[in-house]
Amino acid sequence: MNDVLPQETAVWQYFEKTVKQVLDAYGYGEIRMPIVEQTQLFKRSIGEVTDIVEKEMYTFEDRNGESLTLRPEGTASCVRAAEEHGMLFNQTQRLWYQGPMFRYEKPQKGRYRQFHQIGVEAFGMAGADLDAEVIALSARLWKSLGLIDHVTLELNSLGSQEARAAYRQLLIDYLSAHLDQLDEDSKRRLHSNPLRVLDSKDPSTQEVLKNAPMLQDHLDDESKQHFAELTAMLEAQGIRYVINPRLVRGLDYYNRTVFEWTTNALGAQGTVCAGGRYDGLVAQLGGKATPGAGFAMGVERLILLLETLELVPVSERETLDVYVAAEHKGLQPQVLAMSEQLRDALPEIRIRSHFAGLKNIGSKARMAGSKLTLLIKSRDDELTATLWQGDTPQELAINQVVDAVATALKG
Ligand code: HAM
């Protein structure tokens, strides 16, 4: 679980601002859910035999003996909230959320126990046009951030619940015949969650999987049609994808479309955004059957990617416009007065006043990442000032300062 320091929060804010602009462009409304939910909600939605529920949840009893869990993801809470507030009956919804999620995983680069997601969930739309829209939304975001050439869209279809159940049995039969070659995790999951065996990284299991029946060959006709419509719409929008028949996702609620945006630039934790369709989830959690689809992106991973590829614009790192200091101690009261005067005249600019020792003010201003440095001086009992923009000084009478600052920042 990490602290995010002011230098980094500037990058987070740039990222969040860019995401928000794109979400607005698609008419999504923000929903804010609690960080804690009843444990049952996650067990019933994510699935009992998943890594998240088996090993990764922060679960505790409150004073009433009720079992609560720090949310490991947002989809379950979003469905719970939308249902609870009557937002799903006979209507469509496009919702987004952001915030911390908690998973007891082995921490490493790009994988944390408290991490942040920005997610979208859309309800009441069963067609492939919605799947195409949520993917187009994410693609537009990568374009805005300069990331589009550094990420790959992986797509798959899991078919209907029924087609999956039939395929599941075929897979169990096939894998049972090769039991001795499977790794321990895969053996354990063989009967409870055999689809998860498909993304086992174990070499011996992978060897067995080479000849395993493929889900693609057992999809129902409607799901095939849905997938064909989706890929046609992506192609029409110029969104490139690769079909990954092994992509099954680590949460149980998906059907039909699943997708992940991945990158090679981050090492092992290369999935920066993932999601899909979950048409059965609302009913499974007690609501009236309502189709849904969405995705969530890992904010830390995307920020790491922006930093690694040096894609954060320099101006977004500058958290200050003006650093105000005095030439000598006697002028110190003028620092506060001038800073306040600037705030009155130019309320949108960011000003930091120098109240500490007067050594190395230039380098202190540079360290603060300020666009301008204003040094207040006195000459022949007159107050004057020097305004530094980079290495270029400009000498000013005190009453010229506000205009000079405004002009310098406009340029
Ligand atoms: P997920 O694949 O579990 O899906 O997580 C989505 C993204 O969150 C991942 O692709 C990754 O970028 C990030 N993430 C997950 N775990 C960690 C971690 N320990 N540290 C850092 N980043 C992490 C879901 O959570 C689904 N609720 C997505 C969804 C929304 N599907 C439909 N709607």
CSV table of C-alpha atoms and ligand atoms in Angstrom, one decimal:
chain,number,residue,atom,x,y,z
A,1,MET,CA,0.0,0.0,0.0
A,2,ASN,CA,1.6,3.2,-1.2
A,3,ASP,CA,1.8,6.9,-0.4
A,4,VAL,CA,1.5,9.2,-3.4
A,5,LEU,CA,3.6,12.3,-3.0
A,6,PRO,CA,2.9,15.7,-4.5
A,7,GLN,CA,5.3,15.3,-7.4
A,8,GLU,CA,3.4,12.1,-8.4
A,9,THR,CA,-0.1,13.4,-7.6
A,10,ALA,CA,0.5,16.0,-10.4
A,11,VAL,CA,0.8,13.1,-12.8
A,12,TRP,CA,-2.3,11.3,-11.3
A,13,GLN,CA,-4.3,14.5,-11.7
A,14,TYR,CA,-3.2,14.9,-15.3
A,15,PHE,CA,-4.3,11.2,-15.9
A,16,GLU,CA,-7.6,11.6,-14.0
A,17,LYS,CA,-8.4,14.9,-15.9
A,18,THR,CA,-7.8,13.2,-19.2
A,19,VAL,CA,-9.9,10.2,-18.4
A,20,LYS,CA,-12.7,12.4,-17.1
A,21,GLN,CA,-12.8,14.4,-20.4
A,22,VAL,CA,-13.1,11.1,-22.4
A,23,LEU,CA,-15.9,9.8,-20.1
A,24,ASP,CA,-17.8,13.0,-20.4
A,25,ALA,CA,-17.5,12.7,-24.2
A,26,TYR,CA,-19.5,9.4,-23.9
A,27,GLY,CA,-22.1,10.7,-21.5
A,28,TYR,CA,-21.0,8.6,-18.5
A,29,GLY,CA,-22.1,9.7,-15.0
A,30,GLU,CA,-20.0,9.2,-11.9
A,31,ILE,CA,-21.1,6.9,-9.1
A,32,ARG,CA,-19.3,6.8,-5.8
A,33,MET,CA,-19.6,3.6,-3.9
A,34,PRO,CA,-18.4,2.6,-0.4
A,35,ILE,CA,-15.1,0.9,0.0
A,36,VAL,CA,-16.6,-1.9,2.2
A,37,GLU,CA,-19.4,-4.3,1.3
A,38,GLN,CA,-20.8,-7.5,2.7
A,39,THR,CA,-18.5,-10.3,1.9
A,40,GLN,CA,-21.3,-12.4,0.3
A,41,LEU,CA,-21.6,-9.8,-2.5
A,42,PHE,CA,-18.1,-10.5,-3.8
A,43,LYS,CA,-18.3,-14.3,-3.2
A,44,ARG,CA,-21.5,-14.4,-5.3
A,45,SER,CA,-20.3,-12.2,-8.1
A,46,ILE,CA,-16.6,-12.8,-8.6
A,47,GLY,CA,-17.0,-16.6,-7.8
A,48,GLU,CA,-16.0,-18.8,-4.9
A,49,VAL,CA,-13.3,-20.6,-6.8
A,50,THR,CA,-11.3,-17.6,-8.0
A,51,ASP,CA,-7.9,-16.3,-6.8
A,52,ILE,CA,-9.6,-13.1,-5.5
A,53,VAL,CA,-12.1,-14.8,-3.3
A,54,GLU,CA,-10.0,-17.8,-2.3
A,55,LYS,CA,-6.8,-15.9,-1.4
A,56,GLU,CA,-6.9,-12.2,-1.8
A,57,MET,CA,-9.8,-10.6,0.1
A,58,TYR,CA,-9.3,-8.4,3.1
A,59,THR,CA,-12.3,-9.7,5.1
A,60,PHE,CA,-13.2,-8.9,8.7
A,61,GLU,CA,-16.1,-9.1,11.2
A,62,ASP,CA,-17.5,-5.8,12.4
A,63,ARG,CA,-18.8,-5.4,16.0
A,64,ASN,CA,-22.1,-7.0,15.0
A,65,GLY,CA,-20.3,-10.2,13.8
A,66,GLU,CA,-21.2,-9.3,10.2
A,67,SER,CA,-18.6,-10.3,7.6
A,68,LEU,CA,-17.4,-7.4,5.6
A,69,THR,CA,-14.7,-7.1,2.9
A,70,LEU,CA,-12.6,-4.2,1.5
A,71,ARG,CA,-13.7,-4.1,-2.1
A,72,PRO,CA,-11.3,-6.0,-4.4
A,73,GLU,CA,-13.0,-4.6,-7.5
A,74,GLY,CA,-15.8,-2.2,-8.5
A,75,THR,CA,-18.3,-4.1,-10.7
A,76,ALA,CA,-20.1,-6.0,-7.9
A,77,SER,CA,-20.6,-2.8,-5.8
A,78,CYS,CA,-21.7,-0.9,-8.9
A,79,VAL,CA,-24.4,-3.6,-9.7
A,80,ARG,CA,-25.4,-3.7,-6.0
A,81,ALA,CA,-25.8,0.1,-5.9
A,82,ALA,CA,-27.6,0.5,-9.3
A,83,GLU,CA,-30.0,-2.2,-8.3
A,84,GLU,CA,-30.6,-0.9,-4.8
A,85,HIS,CA,-31.4,2.6,-6.1
A,86,GLY,CA,-33.8,1.3,-8.8
A,87,MET,CA,-31.6,2.5,-11.7
A,88,LEU,CA,-31.8,-0.7,-13.7
A,89,PHE,CA,-35.5,-1.3,-14.3
A,90,ASN,CA,-36.5,-0.5,-17.9
A,91,GLN,CA,-33.7,2.0,-18.4
A,92,THR,CA,-30.1,2.1,-19.6
A,93,GLN,CA,-27.2,3.4,-17.5
A,94,ARG,CA,-23.7,4.4,-18.2
A,95,LEU,CA,-21.7,4.8,-15.0
A,96,TRP,CA,-18.1,5.3,-14.0
A,97,TYR,CA,-16.2,5.2,-10.7
A,98,GLN,CA,-12.7,5.6,-9.4
A,99,GLY,CA,-11.0,4.7,-6.2
A,100,PRO,CA,-8.9,2.3,-4.2
A,101,MET,CA,-9.4,-1.5,-4.4
A,102,PHE,CA,-7.7,-4.1,-2.1
A,103,ARG,CA,-6.3,-7.5,-2.9
A,104,TYR,CA,-3.9,-9.5,-0.7
A,105,GLU,CA,-1.5,-10.3,-3.6
A,106,LYS,CA,2.3,-10.6,-3.6
A,107,PRO,CA,3.4,-7.0,-4.0
A,108,GLN,CA,5.8,-6.3,-7.0
A,109,LYS,CA,6.2,-3.7,-9.7
A,110,GLY,CA,2.7,-2.9,-11.0
A,111,ARG,CA,1.0,-5.1,-8.4
A,112,TYR,CA,0.0,-3.7,-5.1
A,113,ARG,CA,-2.3,-4.5,-2.2
A,114,GLN,CA,-4.1,-1.2,-2.3
A,115,PHE,CA,-4.3,-0.1,-5.9
A,116,HIS,CA,-6.6,2.2,-7.8
A,117,GLN,CA,-9.1,1.6,-10.6
A,118,ILE,CA,-11.1,3.8,-12.9
A,119,GLY,CA,-14.0,1.7,-14.2
A,120,VAL,CA,-17.1,2.0,-16.3
A,121,GLU,CA,-20.2,-0.2,-16.2
A,122,ALA,CA,-23.1,0.1,-18.7
A,123,PHE,CA,-26.5,-1.5,-18.2
A,124,GLY,CA,-29.6,-2.4,-20.2
A,125,MET,CA,-27.9,-2.8,-23.6
A,126,ALA,CA,-27.4,-6.3,-25.0
A,127,GLY,CA,-26.1,-5.5,-28.5
A,128,ALA,CA,-22.5,-5.6,-29.7
A,129,ASP,CA,-22.7,-1.9,-30.3
A,130,LEU,CA,-22.2,-1.3,-26.6
A,131,ASP,CA,-19.2,-3.6,-26.4
A,132,ALA,CA,-17.7,-1.7,-29.4
A,133,GLU,CA,-18.5,1.6,-27.6
A,134,VAL,CA,-16.7,0.7,-24.4
A,135,ILE,CA,-13.7,-0.5,-26.3
A,136,ALA,CA,-13.8,2.7,-28.5
A,137,LEU,CA,-13.9,4.7,-25.3
A,138,SER,CA,-10.8,3.1,-24.0
A,139,ALA,CA,-9.0,3.4,-27.4
A,140,ARG,CA,-9.8,7.1,-27.4
A,141,LEU,CA,-8.3,7.5,-24.0
A,142,TRP,CA,-5.1,5.8,-25.1
A,143,LYS,CA,-5.0,8.2,-28.0
A,144,SER,CA,-5.4,11.2,-25.7
A,145,LEU,CA,-2.6,10.0,-23.5
A,146,GLY,CA,-0.3,9.2,-26.4
A,147,LEU,CA,-0.4,5.4,-25.6
A,148,ILE,CA,-2.2,4.0,-28.5
A,149,ASP,CA,0.9,2.6,-30.2
A,150,HIS,CA,2.1,1.0,-27.0
A,151,VAL,CA,-0.9,-1.1,-26.1
A,152,THR,CA,-2.6,-4.1,-27.7
A,153,LEU,CA,-6.2,-5.1,-27.6
A,154,GLU,CA,-6.8,-8.8,-26.9
A,155,LEU,CA,-10.3,-10.1,-27.5
A,156,ASN,CA,-12.2,-13.3,-26.9
A,157,SER,CA,-15.7,-14.6,-26.6
A,158,LEU,CA,-16.8,-16.9,-23.8
A,159,GLY,CA,-20.2,-17.6,-25.4
A,160,SER,CA,-23.5,-18.0,-23.5
A,161,GLN,CA,-23.7,-19.6,-20.1
A,162,GLU,CA,-25.1,-22.7,-21.7
A,163,ALA,CA,-22.4,-23.0,-24.3
A,164,ARG,CA,-19.8,-22.5,-21.6
A,165,ALA,CA,-21.4,-25.2,-19.5
A,166,ALA,CA,-21.3,-27.7,-22.3
A,167,TYR,CA,-17.7,-26.7,-23.2
A,168,ARG,CA,-16.7,-26.9,-19.5
A,169,GLN,CA,-17.7,-30.6,-19.5
A,170,LEU,CA,-15.7,-31.3,-22.7
A,171,LEU,CA,-12.7,-29.6,-21.1
A,172,ILE,CA,-13.0,-31.6,-17.8
A,173,ASP,CA,-13.2,-34.8,-19.8
A,174,TYR,CA,-10.1,-34.0,-21.8
A,175,LEU,CA,-8.0,-32.7,-18.9
A,176,SER,CA,-9.0,-35.7,-16.7
A,177,ALA,CA,-7.4,-37.9,-19.3
A,178,HIS,CA,-4.1,-36.0,-18.8
A,179,LEU,CA,-4.3,-35.5,-15.0
A,180,ASP,CA,-0.7,-36.5,-14.2
A,181,GLN,CA,0.7,-33.8,-16.5
A,182,LEU,CA,-1.2,-30.9,-14.8
A,183,ASP,CA,0.2,-28.6,-12.2
A,184,GLU,CA,-1.3,-28.6,-8.7
A,185,ASP,CA,-3.4,-25.5,-9.1
A,186,SER,CA,-4.9,-26.8,-12.3
A,187,LYS,CA,-5.7,-30.2,-10.7
A,188,ARG,CA,-7.4,-28.5,-7.9
A,189,ARG,CA,-9.5,-26.4,-10.3
A,190,LEU,CA,-10.3,-29.1,-12.7
A,191,HIS,CA,-13.8,-29.6,-11.4
A,192,SER,CA,-14.5,-26.3,-9.8
A,193,ASN,CA,-13.2,-23.9,-12.4
A,194,PRO,CA,-11.7,-25.7,-15.4
A,195,LEU,CA,-11.7,-22.6,-17.7
A,196,ARG,CA,-9.1,-21.1,-15.4
A,197,VAL,CA,-6.8,-24.0,-16.3
A,198,LEU,CA,-6.6,-22.4,-19.8
A,199,ASP,CA,-4.5,-19.6,-18.6
A,200,SER,CA,-2.1,-21.7,-16.4
A,201,LYS,CA,1.5,-20.6,-17.0
A,202,ASP,CA,2.9,-24.1,-16.1
A,203,PRO,CA,4.9,-25.5,-19.1
A,204,SER,CA,3.6,-29.1,-18.6
A,205,THR,CA,0.0,-27.9,-18.4
A,206,GLN,CA,0.5,-25.7,-21.4
A,207,GLU,CA,1.8,-28.7,-23.4
A,208,VAL,CA,-1.5,-30.5,-22.5
A,209,LEU,CA,-3.5,-27.5,-23.5
A,210,LYS,CA,-2.1,-27.5,-27.0
A,211,ASN,CA,-4.5,-30.2,-28.0
A,212,ALA,CA,-7.4,-29.3,-25.7
A,213,PRO,CA,-10.8,-28.6,-27.2
A,214,MET,CA,-11.2,-24.9,-28.0
A,215,LEU,CA,-14.0,-22.7,-26.6
A,216,GLN,CA,-14.2,-21.0,-30.0
A,217,ASP,CA,-15.3,-24.3,-31.7
A,218,HIS,CA,-18.2,-24.7,-29.2
A,219,LEU,CA,-19.7,-21.2,-29.1
A,220,ASP,CA,-23.5,-20.9,-29.6
A,221,ASP,CA,-24.6,-19.2,-32.8
A,222,GLU,CA,-25.9,-16.0,-31.2
A,223,SER,CA,-22.6,-15.4,-29.4
A,224,LYS,CA,-20.7,-16.1,-32.7
A,225,GLN,CA,-22.9,-13.5,-34.4
A,226,HIS,CA,-22.4,-11.0,-31.5
A,227,PHE,CA,-18.6,-11.5,-31.8
A,228,ALA,CA,-18.7,-11.0,-35.6
A,229,GLU,CA,-20.7,-7.8,-35.2
A,230,LEU,CA,-18.3,-6.5,-32.6
A,231,THR,CA,-15.1,-7.2,-34.7
A,232,ALA,CA,-16.8,-5.6,-37.7
A,233,MET,CA,-17.6,-2.5,-35.8
A,234,LEU,CA,-14.0,-2.3,-34.4
A,235,GLU,CA,-12.6,-2.7,-37.8
A,236,ALA,CA,-14.9,0.1,-39.1
A,237,GLN,CA,-13.5,2.3,-36.4
A,238,GLY,CA,-10.0,1.4,-37.2
A,239,ILE,CA,-9.4,-0.2,-33.8
A,240,ARG,CA,-6.9,-3.0,-34.1
A,241,TYR,CA,-7.3,-6.2,-32.1
A,242,VAL,CA,-5.9,-9.7,-31.7
A,243,ILE,CA,-8.1,-12.6,-30.9
A,244,ASN,CA,-6.7,-14.5,-27.9
A,245,PRO,CA,-8.6,-17.8,-27.5
A,246,ARG,CA,-7.0,-18.4,-24.1
A,247,LEU,CA,-8.3,-15.2,-22.6
A,248,VAL,CA,-10.8,-16.2,-19.9
A,249,ARG,CA,-10.4,-13.6,-17.2
A,250,GLY,CA,-10.0,-14.2,-13.5
A,251,LEU,CA,-13.6,-13.3,-12.4
A,252,ASP,CA,-16.5,-15.6,-13.1
A,253,TYR,CA,-19.2,-13.2,-14.1
A,254,TYR,CA,-18.3,-12.8,-17.7
A,255,ASN,CA,-20.1,-14.1,-20.8
A,256,ARG,CA,-19.6,-13.4,-24.5
A,257,THR,CA,-17.1,-10.6,-25.0
A,258,VAL,CA,-14.0,-10.4,-22.8
A,259,PHE,CA,-11.0,-8.1,-23.5
A,260,GLU,CA,-7.7,-6.9,-22.1
A,261,TRP,CA,-5.4,-4.0,-23.1
A,262,THR,CA,-1.9,-5.1,-22.6
A,263,THR,CA,1.6,-3.7,-22.9
A,264,ASN,CA,5.1,-5.1,-23.1
A,265,ALA,CA,6.7,-2.1,-21.5
A,266,LEU,CA,5.9,-3.0,-17.9
A,267,GLY,CA,7.3,-6.5,-17.5
A,268,ALA,CA,5.0,-9.2,-16.0
A,269,GLN,CA,2.1,-6.9,-15.0
A,270,GLY,CA,1.3,-5.9,-18.5
A,271,THR,CA,-2.5,-5.7,-18.4
A,272,VAL,CA,-3.5,-2.0,-18.0
A,273,CYS,CA,-7.2,-2.3,-18.6
A,274,ALA,CA,-9.6,-5.3,-18.7
A,275,GLY,CA,-13.3,-6.0,-18.9
A,276,GLY,CA,-16.1,-7.6,-20.8
A,277,ARG,CA,-19.8,-8.4,-20.8
A,278,TYR,CA,-21.7,-9.8,-17.8
A,279,ASP,CA,-25.3,-10.4,-18.9
A,280,GLY,CA,-26.1,-12.8,-16.0
A,281,LEU,CA,-24.7,-10.8,-13.1
A,282,VAL,CA,-27.6,-8.5,-12.2
A,283,ALA,CA,-30.0,-11.5,-12.0
A,284,GLN,CA,-27.5,-13.6,-10.1
A,285,LEU,CA,-27.4,-10.8,-7.5
A,286,GLY,CA,-31.2,-10.9,-7.2
A,287,GLY,CA,-32.3,-8.2,-9.7
A,288,LYS,CA,-34.4,-8.6,-12.8
A,289,ALA,CA,-32.3,-9.9,-15.7
A,290,THR,CA,-30.4,-6.9,-17.2
A,291,PRO,CA,-27.4,-7.1,-19.5
A,292,GLY,CA,-24.2,-5.3,-18.6
A,293,ALA,CA,-20.7,-4.6,-19.8
A,294,GLY,CA,-17.7,-2.6,-18.6
A,295,PHE,CA,-14.0,-2.5,-17.8
A,296,ALA,CA,-11.6,-1.2,-15.2
A,297,MET,CA,-8.1,0.2,-15.7
A,298,GLY,CA,-5.3,0.0,-13.3
A,299,VAL,CA,-4.3,3.6,-12.5
A,300,GLU,CA,-0.8,2.7,-11.0
A,301,ARG,CA,0.1,0.6,-14.1
A,302,LEU,CA,-1.0,3.3,-16.5
A,303,ILE,CA,0.9,6.0,-14.6
A,304,LEU,CA,4.0,3.7,-14.6
A,305,LEU,CA,3.5,3.3,-18.3
A,306,LEU,CA,3.2,7.1,-18.9
A,307,GLU,CA,6.4,7.6,-16.8
A,308,THR,CA,8.3,4.8,-18.5
A,309,LEU,CA,7.5,6.1,-21.9
A,310,GLU,CA,8.1,9.7,-20.8
A,311,LEU,CA,4.6,10.7,-22.0
A,312,VAL,CA,3.7,13.2,-19.2
A,313,PRO,CA,3.8,16.7,-20.7
A,314,VAL,CA,6.3,18.9,-18.8
A,315,SER,CA,3.6,21.5,-18.1
A,316,GLU,CA,1.6,18.9,-16.2
A,317,ARG,CA,4.5,18.4,-13.8
A,318,GLU,CA,4.7,22.1,-13.0
A,319,THR,CA,2.6,22.6,-10.0
A,320,LEU,CA,3.4,26.2,-9.5
A,321,ASP,CA,3.1,29.4,-11.6
A,322,VAL,CA,4.9,31.9,-9.5
A,323,TYR,CA,7.4,31.6,-6.6
A,324,VAL,CA,7.6,34.8,-4.7
A,325,ALA,CA,10.7,35.8,-2.6
A,326,ALA,CA,12.3,38.8,-1.1
A,327,GLU,CA,15.9,40.0,-1.7
A,328,HIS,CA,16.6,40.6,2.0
A,329,LYS,CA,14.9,40.1,5.3
A,330,GLY,CA,13.5,43.7,5.7
A,331,LEU,CA,11.3,43.0,2.7
A,332,GLN,CA,9.9,39.8,4.0
A,333,PRO,CA,6.4,41.3,4.8
A,334,GLN,CA,6.2,42.4,1.1
A,335,VAL,CA,6.3,38.7,0.1
A,336,LEU,CA,2.9,37.9,1.7
A,337,ALA,CA,1.5,41.3,0.5
A,338,MET,CA,2.5,40.7,-3.1
A,339,SER,CA,1.4,37.1,-3.1
A,340,GLU,CA,-2.1,38.1,-1.8
A,341,GLN,CA,-2.3,40.9,-4.4
A,342,LEU,CA,-1.5,38.5,-7.2
A,343,ARG,CA,-4.1,36.0,-5.9
A,344,ASP,CA,-6.7,38.9,-5.8
A,345,ALA,CA,-5.9,39.9,-9.4
A,346,LEU,CA,-5.3,36.4,-10.9
A,347,PRO,CA,-7.3,33.9,-8.9
A,348,GLU,CA,-6.6,31.0,-11.2
A,349,ILE,CA,-2.8,31.0,-10.8
A,350,ARG,CA,-0.8,29.0,-8.3
A,351,ILE,CA,1.6,30.9,-6.1
A,352,ARG,CA,4.0,29.8,-3.4
A,353,SER,CA,5.5,32.4,-1.0
A,354,HIS,CA,9.1,31.9,0.2
A,355,PHE,CA,9.0,32.3,4.0
A,356,ALA,CA,12.3,30.6,4.9
A,357,GLY,CA,16.0,31.5,4.8
A,358,LEU,CA,17.2,33.6,1.9
A,359,LYS,CA,20.0,31.4,0.6
A,360,ASN,CA,19.8,29.9,-2.9
A,361,ILE,CA,16.3,31.2,-3.6
A,362,GLY,CA,16.9,30.6,-7.4
A,363,SER,CA,17.5,26.9,-6.9
A,364,LYS,CA,14.7,26.6,-4.4
A,365,ALA,CA,12.3,28.1,-6.9
A,366,ARG,CA,13.5,25.7,-9.6
A,367,MET,CA,13.1,22.8,-7.2
A,368,ALA,CA,9.5,23.9,-6.6
A,369,GLY,CA,9.0,23.5,-10.4
A,370,SER,CA,7.7,27.0,-10.8
A,371,LYS,CA,7.2,28.7,-14.2
A,372,LEU,CA,8.2,32.2,-12.8
A,373,THR,CA,10.2,33.5,-9.9
A,374,LEU,CA,9.5,36.9,-8.5
A,375,LEU,CA,12.2,38.6,-6.4
A,376,ILE,CA,11.0,41.7,-4.5
A,377,LYS,CA,13.7,44.3,-4.0
A,378,SER,CA,14.1,47.9,-3.0
A,379,ARG,CA,16.1,50.6,-4.8
A,380,ASP,CA,16.5,54.1,-3.3
A,381,ASP,CA,13.6,53.4,-0.9
A,382,GLU,CA,11.4,52.3,-3.9
A,383,LEU,CA,10.0,48.8,-4.1
A,384,THR,CA,10.9,47.1,-7.3
A,385,ALA,CA,11.0,43.5,-8.5
A,386,THR,CA,12.8,41.1,-10.8
A,387,LEU,CA,10.6,38.6,-12.6
A,388,TRP,CA,12.6,35.5,-13.8
A,389,GLN,CA,11.2,33.3,-16.6
A,390,GLY,CA,13.7,30.6,-17.0
A,391,ASP,CA,17.1,32.4,-17.2
A,392,THR,CA,15.6,35.6,-18.5
A,393,PRO,CA,15.2,38.5,-15.9
A,394,GLN,CA,12.8,41.4,-16.4
A,395,GLU,CA,13.2,44.5,-14.1
A,396,LEU,CA,9.8,45.9,-13.0
A,397,ALA,CA,8.4,48.7,-10.9
A,398,ILE,CA,6.2,47.2,-8.2
A,399,ASN,CA,3.0,48.4,-9.8
A,400,GLN,CA,3.9,46.6,-13.1
A,401,VAL,CA,4.2,43.2,-11.5
A,402,VAL,CA,0.6,41.9,-11.8
A,403,ASP,CA,0.4,42.7,-15.6
A,404,ALA,CA,3.9,41.3,-16.2
A,405,VAL,CA,3.0,38.0,-14.5
A,406,ALA,CA,-0.3,37.8,-16.4
A,407,THR,CA,1.5,38.4,-19.7
A,408,ALA,CA,4.3,35.9,-19.0
A,409,LEU,CA,1.9,33.2,-18.1
A,410,LYS,CA,-0.3,33.8,-21.2
A,411,GLY,CA,2.8,33.4,-23.4
B,1,HAM,P1,-9.4,-7.1,-13.1
B,1,HAM,O1,-8.8,-7.7,-14.3
B,1,HAM,O2,-9.4,-7.9,-11.9
B,1,HAM,O3,-10.9,-6.7,-13.5
B,1,HAM,O4,-8.7,-5.7,-12.8
B,1,HAM,C1,-8.7,-4.6,-13.8
B,1,HAM,C2,-7.4,-4.0,-13.8
B,1,HAM,O5,-7.0,-3.5,-12.5
B,1,HAM,C3,-6.2,-4.9,-14.2
B,1,HAM,O6,-6.1,-5.0,-15.6
B,1,HAM,C4,-5.0,-4.1,-13.7
B,1,HAM,O7,-4.6,-3.1,-14.5
B,1,HAM,C5,-5.6,-3.5,-12.4
B,1,HAM,N1,-5.2,-4.3,-11.2
B,1,HAM,C6,-5.8,-5.5,-10.7
B,1,HAM,N2,-5.1,-5.9,-9.6
B,1,HAM,C7,-4.1,-5.0,-9.4
B,1,HAM,C8,-3.1,-4.9,-8.4
B,1,HAM,N3,-3.0,-5.8,-7.4
B,1,HAM,N4,-2.2,-3.9,-8.4
B,1,HAM,C9,-2.3,-3.0,-9.4
B,1,HAM,N5,-3.3,-3.0,-10.4
B,1,HAM,C10,-4.2,-4.0,-10.4
B,1,HAM,C11,-11.8,-6.2,-12.7
B,1,HAM,O8,-11.5,-5.7,-11.6
B,1,HAM,C12,-13.2,-6.0,-13.2
B,1,HAM,N6,-14.1,-5.4,-12.2
B,1,HAM,C13,-13.2,-5.2,-14.5
B,1,HAM,C14,-14.5,-5.0,-15.1
B,1,HAM,C15,-15.4,-3.9,-15.0
B,1,HAM,N7,-15.2,-5.9,-15.9
B,1,HAM,C16,-16.4,-5.4,-16.2
B,1,HAM,N8,-16.5,-4.2,-15.6
